[in-house]
mmCIF file of C-alpha atoms in Angstrom:
data_model
loop_
_atom_site.group_PDB
_atom_site.id
_atom_site.type_symbol
_atom_site.label_atom_id
_atom_site.label_comp_id
_atom_site.label_asym_id
_atom_site.label_seq_id
_atom_site.Cartn_x
_atom_site.Cartn_y
_atom_site.Cartn_z
ATOM 1 C CA MET A 238 75.089 12.592 3.378
ATOM 2 C CA LYS A 239 72.751 15.607 3.048
ATOM 3 C CA LEU A 240 70.874 13.774 0.318
ATOM 4 C CA LEU A 241 70.433 10.720 2.547
ATOM 5 C CA LYS A 242 69.044 12.872 5.390
ATOM 6 C CA TYR A 243 66.613 14.528 3.002
ATOM 7 C CA VAL A 244 65.338 11.191 1.700
ATOM 8 C CA LEU A 245 64.902 9.864 5.232
ATOM 9 C CA SER A 246 62.970 13.005 6.212
ATOM 10 C CA VAL A 247 60.607 12.610 3.291
ATOM 11 C CA ILE A 248 59.980 8.954 4.169
ATOM 12 C CA ILE A 249 59.220 9.839 7.794
ATOM 13 C CA ILE A 250 56.796 12.591 6.770
ATOM 14 C CA VAL A 251 54.960 10.246 4.397
ATOM 15 C CA LEU A 252 54.721 7.487 7.012
ATOM 16 C CA VAL A 253 53.406 9.872 9.681
ATOM 17 C CA SER A 254 50.887 11.330 7.241
ATOM 18 C CA CYS A 255 49.600 7.879 6.277
ATOM 19 C CA SER A 256 49.347 6.907 9.928
ATOM 20 C CA LYS A 257 47.251 9.986 10.691
ATOM 21 C CA LYS A 258 44.937 9.231 7.799
ATOM 22 C CA ASP A 259 44.438 5.682 9.023
ATOM 23 C CA ASP A 260 43.660 6.880 12.559
ATOM 24 C CA ASN A 261 41.276 9.637 11.510
ATOM 25 C CA THR A 262 37.852 8.048 11.318
ATOM 26 C CA ASN A 263 36.348 11.391 10.285
ATOM 27 C CA SER A 264 38.476 11.647 7.169
ATOM 28 C CA PRO A 265 36.622 13.342 4.288
ATOM 29 C CA MET A 266 37.715 10.400 2.125
ATOM 30 C CA VAL A 267 35.139 8.260 3.937
ATOM 31 C CA THR A 268 31.790 8.603 2.131
ATOM 32 C CA GLU A 269 28.298 7.603 3.196
ATOM 33 C CA THR A 270 26.244 5.084 1.251
ATOM 34 C CA PHE A 271 23.925 6.470 -1.401
ATOM 35 C CA TYR A 272 20.927 4.164 -1.216
ATOM 36 C CA LYS A 273 19.565 2.758 -4.462
ATOM 37 C CA GLY A 274 16.691 0.744 -3.139
ATOM 38 C CA MET A 275 13.720 -1.376 -4.098
ATOM 39 C CA ASP A 276 10.653 -2.322 -2.101
ATOM 40 C CA LEU A 277 10.333 -6.065 -2.691
ATOM 41 C CA SER A 278 7.547 -6.715 -0.194
ATOM 42 C CA PHE A 279 5.524 -8.589 -2.829
ATOM 43 C CA GLN A 280 8.198 -11.259 -3.225
ATOM 44 C CA SER A 281 6.918 -13.356 -0.344
ATOM 45 C CA GLU A 282 3.759 -13.834 -2.428
ATOM 46 C CA LEU A 283 5.073 -13.706 -5.996
ATOM 47 C CA GLU A 284 7.726 -16.337 -5.427
ATOM 48 C CA ASP A 285 4.942 -18.885 -4.945
ATOM 49 C CA TYR A 286 4.100 -18.397 -8.632
ATOM 50 C CA ASN A 287 7.684 -18.729 -9.945
ATOM 51 C CA VAL A 288 7.440 -15.481 -11.902
ATOM 52 C CA PRO A 289 10.026 -15.763 -14.718
ATOM 53 C CA TYR A 290 11.907 -12.459 -14.511
ATOM 54 C CA LYS A 291 14.431 -11.954 -17.317
ATOM 55 C CA ASP A 292 17.352 -9.713 -18.188
ATOM 56 C CA ALA A 293 17.192 -7.371 -21.178
ATOM 57 C CA ASN A 294 18.223 -10.223 -23.489
ATOM 58 C CA GLY A 295 15.484 -12.529 -22.292
ATOM 59 C CA ASN A 296 17.638 -14.759 -20.090
ATOM 60 C CA ALA A 297 16.048 -16.018 -16.874
ATOM 61 C CA VAL A 298 17.378 -14.370 -13.696
ATOM 62 C CA GLU A 299 17.060 -14.816 -9.936
ATOM 63 C CA LEU A 300 15.522 -11.502 -8.904
ATOM 64 C CA LEU A 301 17.609 -10.552 -5.865
ATOM 65 C CA ASP A 302 20.916 -11.489 -7.501
ATOM 66 C CA PHE A 303 19.932 -9.624 -10.647
ATOM 67 C CA VAL A 304 18.884 -6.349 -9.041
ATOM 68 C CA LYS A 305 22.037 -6.368 -6.925
ATOM 69 C CA SER A 306 24.132 -6.819 -10.070
ATOM 70 C CA LYS A 307 22.400 -3.761 -11.524
ATOM 71 C CA GLY A 308 23.381 -1.579 -8.547
ATOM 72 C CA THR A 309 20.565 -2.009 -6.006
ATOM 73 C CA ASN A 310 21.985 -1.851 -2.468
ATOM 74 C CA LEU A 311 18.882 -1.468 -0.266
ATOM 75 C CA ILE A 312 15.778 -3.655 0.057
ATOM 76 C CA ARG A 313 12.646 -2.436 1.840
ATOM 77 C CA LEU A 314 10.113 -4.824 3.352
ATOM 78 C CA LYS A 315 6.753 -3.940 4.885
ATOM 79 C CA LEU A 316 5.558 -5.607 8.068
ATOM 80 C CA TRP A 317 1.920 -6.159 9.023
ATOM 81 C CA HIS A 318 1.057 -7.075 12.597
ATOM 82 C CA THR A 319 -1.324 -10.041 12.089
ATOM 83 C CA PRO A 320 -2.149 -10.221 8.362
ATOM 84 C CA GLN A 321 -5.277 -12.217 7.517
ATOM 85 C CA ASP A 322 -3.797 -13.524 4.271
ATOM 86 C CA GLY A 323 -0.487 -14.414 5.909
ATOM 87 C CA GLN A 324 1.553 -12.095 3.694
ATOM 88 C CA ASN A 325 4.078 -9.598 5.068
ATOM 89 C CA SER A 326 4.105 -11.322 8.440
ATOM 90 C CA LEU A 327 7.095 -11.277 10.767
ATOM 91 C CA GLU A 328 8.096 -14.753 9.591
ATOM 92 C CA ASP A 329 8.016 -13.557 5.958
ATOM 93 C CA VAL A 330 10.163 -10.559 6.831
ATOM 94 C CA LYS A 331 12.648 -12.597 8.864
ATOM 95 C CA SER A 332 13.062 -15.115 6.059
ATOM 96 C CA TYR A 333 13.616 -12.550 3.311
ATOM 97 C CA ALA A 334 15.821 -10.415 5.563
ATOM 98 C CA GLN A 335 18.234 -13.346 5.828
ATOM 99 C CA ARG A 336 18.495 -13.447 2.050
ATOM 100 C CA ILE A 337 19.078 -9.684 1.896
ATOM 101 C CA LYS A 338 21.922 -9.910 4.389
ATOM 102 C CA THR A 339 23.406 -12.960 2.664
ATOM 103 C CA LYS A 340 23.678 -10.804 -0.464
ATOM 104 C CA GLU A 341 25.421 -8.115 1.647
ATOM 105 C CA MET A 342 22.681 -5.594 0.911
ATOM 106 C CA ASN A 343 21.125 -3.030 3.254
ATOM 107 C CA PHE A 344 17.718 -3.658 4.814
ATOM 108 C CA LEU A 345 14.909 -1.164 5.496
ATOM 109 C CA LEU A 346 12.041 -2.361 7.713
ATOM 110 C CA ASP A 347 8.673 -0.648 7.200
ATOM 111 C CA PHE A 348 6.422 -1.022 10.277
ATOM 112 C CA HIS A 349 2.816 -0.390 9.190
ATOM 113 C CA TYR A 350 1.418 -0.899 12.713
ATOM 114 C CA SER A 351 -1.677 -2.414 11.146
ATOM 115 C CA ASP A 352 -2.895 -5.816 9.988
ATOM 116 C CA PHE A 353 -3.149 -4.497 6.419
ATOM 117 C CA TRP A 354 -2.226 -1.487 4.298
ATOM 118 C CA ALA A 355 -1.591 1.775 6.160
ATOM 119 C CA ASP A 356 -1.491 5.093 4.295
ATOM 120 C CA PRO A 357 -2.798 8.667 4.789
ATOM 121 C CA GLY A 358 -6.398 7.536 4.299
ATOM 122 C CA THR A 359 -6.269 4.308 6.313
ATOM 123 C CA GLN A 360 -4.438 3.805 9.595
ATOM 124 C CA THR A 361 -6.375 1.002 11.262
ATOM 125 C CA PRO A 362 -4.788 -0.377 14.451
ATOM 126 C CA PRO A 363 -4.135 -4.112 14.596
ATOM 127 C CA ALA A 364 -7.191 -6.024 15.772
ATOM 128 C CA ALA A 365 -5.250 -7.061 18.852
ATOM 129 C CA TRP A 366 -4.830 -3.410 19.883
ATOM 130 C CA GLN A 367 -8.316 -2.071 19.286
ATOM 131 C CA ASN A 368 -10.307 -0.773 22.266
ATOM 132 C CA LEU A 369 -7.191 -0.338 24.400
ATOM 133 C CA GLU A 370 -6.692 2.664 26.665
ATOM 134 C CA ILE A 371 -3.981 5.025 25.402
ATOM 135 C CA GLU A 372 -1.482 3.987 28.103
ATOM 136 C CA ASP A 373 -2.017 0.325 27.246
ATOM 137 C CA LEU A 374 -1.501 1.140 23.559
ATOM 138 C CA LYS A 375 1.815 2.806 24.355
ATOM 139 C CA ALA A 376 2.906 -0.369 26.119
ATOM 140 C CA ALA A 377 1.681 -2.474 23.185
ATOM 141 C CA ILE A 378 3.585 -0.533 20.533
ATOM 142 C CA TYR A 379 6.719 -0.571 22.685
ATOM 143 C CA ASN A 380 6.580 -4.320 23.401
ATOM 144 C CA TYR A 381 5.684 -5.266 19.831
ATOM 145 C CA THR A 382 8.396 -3.103 18.274
ATOM 146 C CA LYS A 383 11.002 -4.358 20.725
ATOM 147 C CA ASN A 384 10.080 -8.002 20.108
ATOM 148 C CA VAL A 385 10.336 -7.615 16.323
ATOM 149 C CA VAL A 386 13.709 -5.876 16.463
ATOM 150 C CA GLN A 387 15.034 -8.383 19.011
ATOM 151 C CA GLN A 388 14.092 -11.272 16.728
ATOM 152 C CA LEU A 389 15.789 -9.640 13.754
ATOM 153 C CA LYS A 390 18.899 -8.894 15.797
ATOM 154 C CA ALA A 391 19.017 -12.476 17.107
ATOM 155 C CA GLN A 392 19.290 -13.809 13.542
ATOM 156 C CA ASN A 393 21.859 -11.137 12.567
ATOM 157 C CA THR A 394 19.499 -9.246 10.263
ATOM 158 C CA LEU A 395 19.172 -5.959 12.126
ATOM 159 C CA PRO A 396 17.915 -3.357 9.624
ATOM 160 C CA GLU A 397 20.041 -0.368 8.704
ATOM 161 C CA ILE A 398 16.851 1.727 8.667
ATOM 162 C CA ILE A 399 13.588 1.277 10.565
ATOM 163 C CA GLN A 400 10.490 3.181 9.501
ATOM 164 C CA ILE A 401 8.007 4.047 12.262
ATOM 165 C CA GLY A 402 4.664 3.930 10.477
ATOM 166 C CA ASN A 403 3.830 4.121 6.800
ATOM 167 C CA GLU A 404 2.885 7.478 5.217
ATOM 168 C CA THR A 405 1.806 8.905 8.554
ATOM 169 C CA ASP A 406 0.730 12.337 7.241
ATOM 170 C CA SER A 407 -2.498 11.968 9.209
ATOM 171 C CA GLY A 408 -0.889 10.169 12.130
ATOM 172 C CA PHE A 409 -1.334 6.463 12.739
ATOM 173 C CA LEU A 410 -3.206 4.000 14.945
ATOM 174 C CA TRP A 411 -6.456 5.919 14.469
ATOM 175 C CA ASP A 412 -7.992 7.471 16.427
ATOM 176 C CA TYR A 413 -5.368 7.263 19.161
ATOM 177 C CA GLY A 414 -2.617 8.884 17.117
ATOM 178 C CA LYS A 415 -4.728 10.616 14.477
ATOM 179 C CA VAL A 416 -3.712 14.199 13.620
ATOM 180 C CA TRP A 417 -6.212 15.012 10.881
ATOM 181 C CA ASN A 418 -9.516 16.885 10.661
ATOM 182 C CA GLU A 419 -11.229 16.885 14.059
ATOM 183 C CA PHE A 420 -8.066 15.392 15.608
ATOM 184 C CA ASN A 421 -5.752 18.207 14.524
ATOM 185 C CA ASP A 422 -4.903 18.950 18.167
ATOM 186 C CA ASN A 423 -3.880 15.347 18.837
ATOM 187 C CA TRP A 424 -0.168 15.686 17.989
ATOM 188 C CA VAL A 425 0.932 14.891 21.528
ATOM 189 C CA ASN A 426 -0.627 11.403 21.352
ATOM 190 C CA TYR A 427 0.971 10.733 17.964
ATOM 191 C CA ALA A 428 4.345 11.901 19.287
ATOM 192 C CA ASP A 429 4.021 9.785 22.436
ATOM 193 C CA LEU A 430 3.265 6.639 20.432
ATOM 194 C CA VAL A 431 6.152 7.267 18.030
ATOM 195 C CA THR A 432 8.436 7.888 21.013
ATOM 196 C CA GLU A 433 7.583 4.490 22.490
ATOM 197 C CA ALA A 434 8.367 2.750 19.201
ATOM 198 C CA ILE A 435 11.661 4.601 18.870
ATOM 199 C CA ARG A 436 12.570 3.838 22.490
ATOM 200 C CA ALA A 437 12.086 0.143 21.811
ATOM 201 C CA VAL A 438 14.399 0.247 18.781
ATOM 202 C CA ARG A 439 17.102 2.191 20.613
ATOM 203 C CA GLU A 440 17.068 -0.222 23.548
ATOM 204 C CA VAL A 441 17.687 -3.212 21.287
ATOM 205 C CA ASP A 442 20.147 -1.419 19.010
ATOM 206 C CA THR A 443 22.717 -0.838 21.735
ATOM 207 C CA GLU A 444 25.510 -0.145 19.224
ATOM 208 C CA GLY A 445 23.580 2.620 17.457
ATOM 209 C CA LYS A 446 23.593 0.957 14.036
ATOM 210 C CA VAL A 447 19.947 1.639 13.128
ATOM 211 C CA LYS A 448 18.637 4.903 11.708
ATOM 212 C CA ILE A 449 15.027 5.822 12.449
ATOM 213 C CA MET A 450 12.827 7.226 9.672
ATOM 214 C CA LEU A 451 9.454 8.995 9.752
ATOM 215 C CA HIS A 452 7.508 8.801 6.505
ATOM 216 C CA HIS A 453 5.287 11.380 4.796
ATOM 217 C CA SER A 454 3.477 10.695 1.533
ATOM 218 C CA SER A 455 3.961 14.088 -0.121
ATOM 219 C CA VAL A 456 7.060 16.100 -0.976
ATOM 220 C CA GLU A 457 5.107 19.326 -1.372
ATOM 221 C CA ASN A 458 3.041 19.059 1.832
ATOM 222 C CA SER A 459 5.525 17.543 4.271
ATOM 223 C CA ILE A 460 7.013 20.757 5.688
ATOM 224 C CA TYR A 461 3.878 21.385 7.776
ATOM 225 C CA PHE A 462 4.041 17.860 9.216
ATOM 226 C CA PHE A 463 7.650 18.081 10.363
ATOM 227 C CA ASN A 464 7.112 21.607 11.666
ATOM 228 C CA GLU A 465 4.366 20.285 13.936
ATOM 229 C CA LEU A 466 6.728 17.627 15.292
ATOM 230 C CA GLN A 467 9.496 20.102 16.152
ATOM 231 C CA THR A 468 7.936 20.757 19.573
ATOM 232 C CA TYR A 469 8.319 17.130 20.638
ATOM 233 C CA ASN A 470 12.036 16.665 19.827
ATOM 234 C CA LEU A 471 11.510 13.170 18.460
ATOM 235 C CA ASP A 472 14.638 11.039 18.207
ATOM 236 C CA PHE A 473 14.703 10.273 14.497
ATOM 237 C CA ASP A 474 17.337 10.514 11.768
ATOM 238 C CA ILE A 475 15.660 10.424 8.362
ATOM 239 C CA ILE A 476 12.776 12.189 6.658
ATOM 240 C CA GLY A 477 11.193 9.607 4.358
ATOM 241 C CA LEU A 478 9.085 10.837 1.442
ATOM 242 C CA SER A 479 6.916 9.380 -1.293
ATOM 243 C CA TYR A 480 6.791 11.001 -4.721
ATOM 244 C CA TYR A 481 4.177 9.795 -7.203
ATOM 245 C CA PRO A 482 3.442 12.443 -9.860
ATOM 246 C CA GLN A 483 -0.081 11.136 -10.452
ATOM 247 C CA PHE A 484 -0.940 12.260 -6.913
ATOM 248 C CA GLN A 485 1.414 15.226 -6.431
ATOM 249 C CA THR A 486 2.919 18.215 -8.204
ATOM 250 C CA LYS A 487 4.400 17.632 -11.628
ATOM 251 C CA ASP A 488 6.515 20.803 -11.415
ATOM 252 C CA LEU A 489 10.108 19.625 -11.085
ATOM 253 C CA ASP A 490 11.261 22.959 -9.680
ATOM 254 C CA VAL A 491 8.710 22.686 -6.874
ATOM 255 C CA VAL A 492 9.945 19.192 -5.995
ATOM 256 C CA ALA A 493 13.570 20.364 -5.799
ATOM 257 C CA SER A 494 12.643 23.485 -3.837
ATOM 258 C CA LYS A 495 10.636 21.560 -1.233
ATOM 259 C CA LEU A 496 13.434 19.022 -0.770
ATOM 260 C CA ASN A 497 15.954 21.786 -0.273
ATOM 261 C CA THR A 498 13.728 23.546 2.258
ATOM 262 C CA LEU A 499 13.271 20.334 4.230
ATOM 263 C CA ALA A 500 17.033 19.795 4.358
ATOM 264 C CA THR A 501 17.895 23.294 5.521
ATOM 265 C CA THR A 502 14.991 23.604 7.965
ATOM 266 C CA PHE A 503 15.139 20.309 9.850
ATOM 267 C CA ASP A 504 18.756 19.125 9.511
ATOM 268 C CA LYS A 505 17.685 15.541 8.810
ATOM 269 C CA GLU A 506 18.755 13.133 6.089
ATOM 270 C CA ILE A 507 16.214 12.682 3.301
ATOM 271 C CA LEU A 508 15.330 9.387 1.639
ATOM 272 C CA MET A 509 12.858 9.288 -1.247
ATOM 273 C CA VAL A 510 11.484 6.036 0.079
ATOM 274 C CA GLU A 511 8.672 5.489 -2.444
ATOM 275 C CA VAL A 512 9.068 6.487 -6.086
ATOM 276 C CA ALA A 513 7.923 5.026 -9.409
ATOM 277 C CA TYR A 514 7.184 6.031 -13.013
ATOM 278 C CA PRO A 515 5.445 4.334 -15.981
ATOM 279 C CA PHE A 516 7.190 2.958 -19.071
ATOM 280 C CA THR A 517 3.818 2.778 -20.865
ATOM 281 C CA LEU A 518 0.189 3.762 -20.385
ATOM 282 C CA GLN A 519 -0.988 0.346 -21.563
ATOM 283 C CA TRP A 520 -1.920 -2.552 -19.279
ATOM 284 C CA ASN A 521 -1.245 -6.269 -19.168
ATOM 285 C CA ASP A 522 -4.131 -7.641 -17.122
ATOM 286 C CA ASN A 523 -7.763 -6.934 -16.249
ATOM 287 C CA LEU A 524 -7.129 -4.385 -13.481
ATOM 288 C CA THR A 525 -7.089 -0.604 -13.820
ATOM 289 C CA ASN A 526 -3.651 0.892 -13.260
ATOM 290 C CA TYR A 527 -2.783 3.825 -11.013
ATOM 291 C CA ILE A 528 -1.414 5.650 -14.051
ATOM 292 C CA GLY A 529 -3.287 5.340 -17.327
ATOM 293 C CA SER A 530 -3.490 8.884 -18.690
ATOM 294 C CA ILE A 531 -0.879 11.235 -20.108
ATOM 295 C CA ASN A 532 -2.258 13.926 -17.798
ATOM 296 C CA GLN A 533 -0.967 11.924 -14.830
ATOM 297 C CA THR A 534 2.632 12.020 -16.024
ATOM 298 C CA ILE A 535 5.374 14.660 -15.913
ATOM 299 C CA PRO A 536 5.621 16.637 -19.191
ATOM 300 C CA GLU A 537 9.422 16.312 -19.275
ATOM 301 C CA PHE A 538 9.310 12.498 -19.144
ATOM 302 C CA ALA A 539 7.287 10.500 -21.663
ATOM 303 C CA PRO A 540 5.683 7.254 -20.413
ATOM 304 C CA THR A 541 8.157 5.155 -22.407
ATOM 305 C CA PRO A 542 11.085 2.940 -21.382
ATOM 306 C CA GLN A 543 13.544 5.781 -22.022
ATOM 307 C CA GLY A 544 11.277 8.322 -20.344
ATOM 308 C CA GLN A 545 11.040 6.107 -17.267
ATOM 309 C CA LYS A 546 14.829 5.895 -17.123
ATOM 310 C CA ALA A 547 15.211 9.658 -17.629
ATOM 311 C CA TYR A 548 12.797 10.280 -14.753
ATOM 312 C CA LEU A 549 14.912 8.234 -12.352
ATOM 313 C CA GLU A 550 18.117 9.874 -13.568
ATOM 314 C CA TRP A 551 16.586 13.291 -12.895
ATOM 315 C CA LEU A 552 15.445 12.175 -9.451
ATOM 316 C CA ILE A 553 18.874 10.824 -8.509
ATOM 317 C CA ASN A 554 20.527 14.059 -9.595
ATOM 318 C CA THR A 555 17.975 16.101 -7.634
ATOM 319 C CA ILE A 556 18.542 14.053 -4.480
ATOM 320 C CA LYS A 557 22.311 14.351 -4.786
ATOM 321 C CA ASN A 558 21.979 18.128 -5.050
ATOM 322 C CA ILE A 559 19.988 18.514 -1.825
ATOM 323 C CA PRO A 560 21.965 20.967 0.371
ATOM 324 C CA ASN A 561 24.466 19.797 2.982
ATOM 325 C CA ASN A 562 24.596 16.277 1.509
ATOM 326 C CA LYS A 563 21.283 15.454 3.190
ATOM 327 C CA GLY A 564 19.939 13.468 0.240
ATOM 328 C CA ILE A 565 20.861 9.838 0.923
ATOM 329 C CA GLY A 566 19.026 7.966 -1.805
ATOM 330 C CA PHE A 567 15.772 6.514 -3.130
ATOM 331 C CA CYS A 568 13.690 3.343 -3.020
ATOM 332 C CA TYR A 569 11.655 2.250 -6.045
ATOM 333 C CA TRP A 570 8.271 0.934 -4.988
ATOM 334 C CA ALA A 571 7.114 -2.515 -6.206
ATOM 335 C CA PRO A 572 9.445 -2.804 -9.214
ATOM 336 C CA ASP A 573 8.575 -6.507 -9.320
ATOM 337 C CA TRP A 574 4.754 -6.344 -9.060
ATOM 338 C CA VAL A 575 4.168 -7.550 -12.606
ATOM 339 C CA ALA A 576 1.073 -9.073 -14.200
ATOM 340 C CA PHE A 577 1.516 -12.707 -15.167
ATOM 341 C CA ASN A 578 -0.285 -15.978 -15.869
ATOM 342 C CA GLY A 579 -2.617 -14.576 -18.513
ATOM 343 C CA ASN A 580 -3.205 -11.581 -20.742
ATOM 344 C CA GLU A 581 -5.197 -8.399 -20.202
ATOM 345 C CA THR A 582 -8.549 -10.169 -20.500
ATOM 346 C CA THR A 583 -7.822 -13.505 -18.850
ATOM 347 C CA SER A 584 -5.262 -12.795 -16.131
ATOM 348 C CA THR A 585 -6.268 -14.055 -12.716
ATOM 349 C CA ASN A 586 -3.122 -12.646 -11.156
ATOM 350 C CA GLY A 587 -3.660 -8.959 -11.814
ATOM 351 C CA THR A 588 -1.842 -5.899 -10.575
ATOM 352 C CA SER A 589 -2.550 -2.182 -10.704
ATOM 353 C CA TRP A 590 1.165 -1.503 -11.100
ATOM 354 C CA GLU A 591 2.572 -3.501 -14.014
ATOM 355 C CA ASN A 592 3.207 -0.419 -16.188
ATOM 356 C CA GLN A 593 5.420 1.109 -13.479
ATOM 357 C CA CYS A 594 7.587 -1.965 -12.918
ATOM 358 C CA VAL A 595 11.215 -2.266 -14.035
ATOM 359 C CA PHE A 596 10.299 -5.293 -16.168
ATOM 360 C CA ASP A 597 8.182 -5.002 -19.320
ATOM 361 C CA PHE A 598 5.082 -7.027 -20.187
ATOM 362 C CA ASN A 599 7.333 -9.890 -21.374
ATOM 363 C CA LEU A 600 9.064 -9.685 -17.971
ATOM 364 C CA LYS A 601 12.294 -8.455 -19.552
ATOM 365 C CA ALA A 602 14.441 -5.886 -17.727
ATOM 366 C CA LEU A 603 13.904 -2.274 -18.785
ATOM 367 C CA PRO A 604 16.514 0.485 -19.367
ATOM 368 C CA ILE A 605 15.652 2.134 -16.028
ATOM 369 C CA LEU A 606 17.780 -0.498 -14.297
ATOM 370 C CA ASP A 607 20.869 1.072 -15.838
ATOM 371 C CA ALA A 608 20.175 4.185 -13.757
ATOM 372 C CA PHE A 609 20.703 2.107 -10.601
ATOM 373 C CA ASN A 610 24.371 1.759 -11.511
ATOM 374 C CA THR A 611 25.013 5.415 -10.748
ATOM 375 C CA ASN A 612 27.724 6.039 -8.130
#
């Protein structure tokens, strides 16, 4: 009889314990997603050419299915307001976003707030917004952002992450929101414009599913930028960073130190939203590449297929070791922007990026893709 009571007591304890675990949504067993992303914004253009991507054995693959099978779980798409060439329009983004969601992958939307490329040296407002008064521009950015997010929500492709501006080190929507050189005292206008964009997202995302990201182009120089924004208490969740060694420090200790300082100073998640590394210093078309010299690379990682893979493995480990679990992942920029339809002297479809892609000059998958399978 005593034995029966003991057994029943144990069963009750186990059942109660399991019930508590099921009810506790904050259980430490629940882990956040570590993003292993790719920016595939060029696909809306490249798919018109039927680029024959292949696996490592030379078998033809469908790009989105293939990169998902290799571990990619986040796709980033850039959005231009009214692009003259028709690429990266809202219709392009909506169409590809449906494919991303069909594959059960996460979606990152990159608002450039321009009709073309926006980066630290170029932040041209859309033609439709030029010559507006500042108050009218605030209304324009709010209405535009809200309309885009509403359309994405209506087709069930609400992004997991929305990026307010692209590499906005110097502000955006120049000169309204410029915070560089003679406009260094213009932070309040930049903050006001960002606030209107964020407000639009939050109003559409009533369930709080979307995380807001602000994006700086430099790991080593970003602390100043986010310090300046502290005063304005902007409602954002993620610090987005670019890291291209040809433009930034090649000292790996400096990179890790700056990331750690950002995490402990600002209490925001950190996403390395633009990264890339060469597998060769050669080229496969008639355009000059962004990296073509050994002096532009990191000494620890040779510009070879294995060196490219080792670079990404180091980066993943560095991100995962950011204090307080603030490192949430990376996004490889333009892994698909290959040269094709000709050789280095005859190609009419050139790219300045083919030696930093994840496919070689025969369009076969490189070893770096194995690094995406990390947990």
